[in-house]
Amino acid sequence: QVQLVESGGGVVQPGGSLRLSCAASGFTFSSYAMSWYRQPPGKERELVAGITSAGSSTNLADSVKGRFTISRDKNTLYLQMNSLKPEDTAVYYCTAWLGRRYWGQGIQVTVSS
């Protein structure tokens, strides 16, 4: 079955960096576009970044442009997060659209001094 397992979250000071990873299994990873979403405390879930199946094109939310990078390799999706701000605090989710959207379990990122 489809599995998406995030790792790499944690607590970081403002201005710091984290790299999230998402290990994908149960489907042909290279054939599907992938995305990262996040849900800040008390807010709606929002799209952060997306990448095409071949990795040739990406899109980023305006709030993270110039700071975050999405990439993929083999069966893993990545989100490199630099210059983190307190407003980046959220649960981050790896997702795949395979006729319906599949979600990982989510991972907490906290940006705080």
mmCIF file of C-alpha atoms in Angstrom:
data_model
loop_
_atom_site.group_PDB
_atom_site.id
_atom_site.type_symbol
_atom_site.label_atom_id
_atom_site.label_comp_id
_atom_site.label_asym_id
_atom_site.label_seq_id
_atom_site.Cartn_x
_atom_site.Cartn_y
_atom_site.Cartn_z
ATOM 1 C CA GLN A 1 0.000 0.000 0.000
ATOM 2 C CA VAL A 2 0.996 3.634 -0.388
ATOM 3 C CA GLN A 3 3.187 4.869 2.430
ATOM 4 C CA LEU A 4 4.662 8.338 2.950
ATOM 5 C CA VAL A 5 6.916 8.750 5.980
ATOM 6 C CA GLU A 6 8.289 12.178 6.893
ATOM 7 C CA SER A 7 11.437 12.802 8.920
ATOM 8 C CA GLY A 8 13.790 15.646 9.774
ATOM 9 C CA GLY A 9 11.526 17.952 11.736
ATOM 10 C CA GLY A 10 12.295 19.519 15.096
ATOM 11 C CA VAL A 11 12.930 22.771 16.913
ATOM 12 C CA VAL A 12 15.143 25.415 15.338
ATOM 13 C CA GLN A 13 15.927 29.052 16.079
ATOM 14 C CA PRO A 14 14.804 31.831 13.715
ATOM 15 C CA GLY A 15 17.207 32.076 10.808
ATOM 16 C CA GLY A 16 18.099 28.403 11.039
ATOM 17 C CA SER A 17 17.677 25.570 8.574
ATOM 18 C CA LEU A 18 16.064 22.155 8.435
ATOM 19 C CA ARG A 19 15.711 19.539 5.718
ATOM 20 C CA LEU A 20 12.591 17.426 5.673
ATOM 21 C CA SER A 21 12.596 14.039 3.949
ATOM 22 C CA CYS A 22 9.676 11.888 2.848
ATOM 23 C CA ALA A 23 10.285 8.213 2.119
ATOM 24 C CA ALA A 24 7.718 6.958 -0.391
ATOM 25 C CA SER A 25 6.734 3.349 -1.077
ATOM 26 C CA GLY A 26 3.893 1.310 -2.549
ATOM 27 C CA PHE A 27 3.745 3.159 -5.869
ATOM 28 C CA THR A 28 6.012 4.136 -8.762
ATOM 29 C CA PHE A 29 7.456 7.279 -7.213
ATOM 30 C CA SER A 30 9.017 8.581 -10.427
ATOM 31 C CA SER A 31 5.633 8.669 -12.194
ATOM 32 C CA TYR A 32 3.835 11.107 -9.894
ATOM 33 C CA ALA A 33 4.010 14.728 -8.903
ATOM 34 C CA MET A 34 4.563 15.302 -5.192
ATOM 35 C CA SER A 35 3.839 18.121 -2.795
ATOM 36 C CA TRP A 36 4.495 19.444 0.684
ATOM 37 C CA TYR A 37 1.656 20.981 2.697
ATOM 38 C CA ARG A 38 1.720 22.487 6.169
ATOM 39 C CA GLN A 39 -0.786 23.299 8.867
ATOM 40 C CA PRO A 40 0.136 26.079 11.299
ATOM 41 C CA PRO A 41 -1.478 25.926 14.745
ATOM 42 C CA GLY A 42 -5.110 27.042 14.573
ATOM 43 C CA LYS A 43 -5.013 27.560 10.800
ATOM 44 C CA GLU A 44 -6.013 25.754 7.622
ATOM 45 C CA ARG A 45 -3.696 23.376 5.823
ATOM 46 C CA GLU A 46 -1.844 25.120 2.982
ATOM 47 C CA LEU A 47 0.266 24.149 -0.009
ATOM 48 C CA VAL A 48 3.955 24.910 0.479
ATOM 49 C CA ALA A 49 5.661 23.424 -2.569
ATOM 50 C CA GLY A 50 5.117 21.046 -5.478
ATOM 51 C CA ILE A 51 7.332 19.227 -7.931
ATOM 52 C CA THR A 52 6.609 17.403 -11.175
ATOM 53 C CA SER A 53 7.207 13.688 -11.600
ATOM 54 C CA ALA A 54 10.534 14.226 -13.371
ATOM 55 C CA GLY A 55 11.592 17.009 -11.026
ATOM 56 C CA SER A 56 11.926 19.405 -13.924
ATOM 57 C CA SER A 57 9.481 21.980 -12.580
ATOM 58 C CA THR A 58 8.646 23.208 -9.097
ATOM 59 C CA ASN A 59 6.282 25.707 -7.560
ATOM 60 C CA LEU A 60 6.516 27.403 -4.184
ATOM 61 C CA ALA A 61 4.080 29.403 -2.091
ATOM 62 C CA ASP A 62 4.889 33.109 -2.089
ATOM 63 C CA SER A 63 5.547 32.976 1.648
ATOM 64 C CA VAL A 64 8.486 30.575 1.195
ATOM 65 C CA LYS A 65 9.973 31.632 -2.155
ATOM 66 C CA GLY A 66 13.692 32.304 -1.888
ATOM 67 C CA ARG A 67 13.917 30.324 1.368
ATOM 68 C CA PHE A 68 12.591 26.819 0.647
ATOM 69 C CA THR A 69 13.544 24.340 -2.068
ATOM 70 C CA ILE A 70 11.696 21.175 -3.038
ATOM 71 C CA SER A 71 13.530 18.304 -4.696
ATOM 72 C CA ARG A 72 13.283 14.551 -5.231
ATOM 73 C CA ASP A 73 15.613 11.632 -5.703
ATOM 74 C CA LYS A 74 14.857 7.918 -6.139
ATOM 75 C CA ASN A 75 12.017 7.257 -3.700
ATOM 76 C CA THR A 76 12.500 10.304 -1.466
ATOM 77 C CA LEU A 77 11.005 13.784 -1.505
ATOM 78 C CA TYR A 78 12.858 16.640 0.184
ATOM 79 C CA LEU A 79 12.099 20.107 1.481
ATOM 80 C CA GLN A 80 15.123 22.241 2.272
ATOM 81 C CA MET A 81 14.064 25.085 4.544
ATOM 82 C CA ASN A 82 16.443 28.001 5.116
ATOM 83 C CA SER A 83 16.072 31.333 6.902
ATOM 84 C CA LEU A 84 13.254 29.902 8.969
ATOM 85 C CA LYS A 85 10.787 32.253 10.625
ATOM 86 C CA PRO A 86 8.450 31.740 13.588
ATOM 87 C CA GLU A 87 5.528 31.792 11.135
ATOM 88 C CA ASP A 88 6.934 28.658 9.490
ATOM 89 C CA THR A 89 5.972 26.749 12.644
ATOM 90 C CA ALA A 90 3.555 24.035 11.526
ATOM 91 C CA VAL A 91 2.988 20.359 10.988
ATOM 92 C CA TYR A 92 4.411 19.538 7.561
ATOM 93 C CA TYR A 93 2.902 16.836 5.342
ATOM 94 C CA CYS A 94 4.239 14.990 2.320
ATOM 95 C CA THR A 95 1.499 14.231 -0.220
ATOM 96 C CA ALA A 96 0.992 12.361 -3.469
ATOM 97 C CA TRP A 97 -1.943 12.499 -5.875
ATOM 98 C CA LEU A 98 -2.723 9.011 -7.165
ATOM 99 C CA GLY A 99 -6.361 9.378 -8.119
ATOM 100 C CA ARG A 100 -6.874 10.661 -4.622
ATOM 101 C CA ARG A 101 -4.520 12.488 -2.315
ATOM 102 C CA TYR A 102 -2.419 10.403 0.016
ATOM 103 C CA TRP A 103 -0.892 12.022 3.106
ATOM 104 C CA GLY A 104 2.007 11.212 5.349
ATOM 105 C CA GLN A 105 1.502 11.270 9.102
ATOM 106 C CA GLY A 106 2.971 14.759 9.350
ATOM 107 C CA ILE A 107 5.999 16.083 11.189
ATOM 108 C CA GLN A 108 6.301 19.037 13.548
ATOM 109 C CA VAL A 109 8.564 21.977 12.723
ATOM 110 C CA THR A 110 8.884 24.608 15.442
ATOM 111 C CA VAL A 111 10.792 27.845 14.882
ATOM 112 C CA SER A 112 11.391 29.578 18.182
ATOM 113 C CA SER A 113 14.094 31.335 20.119
#
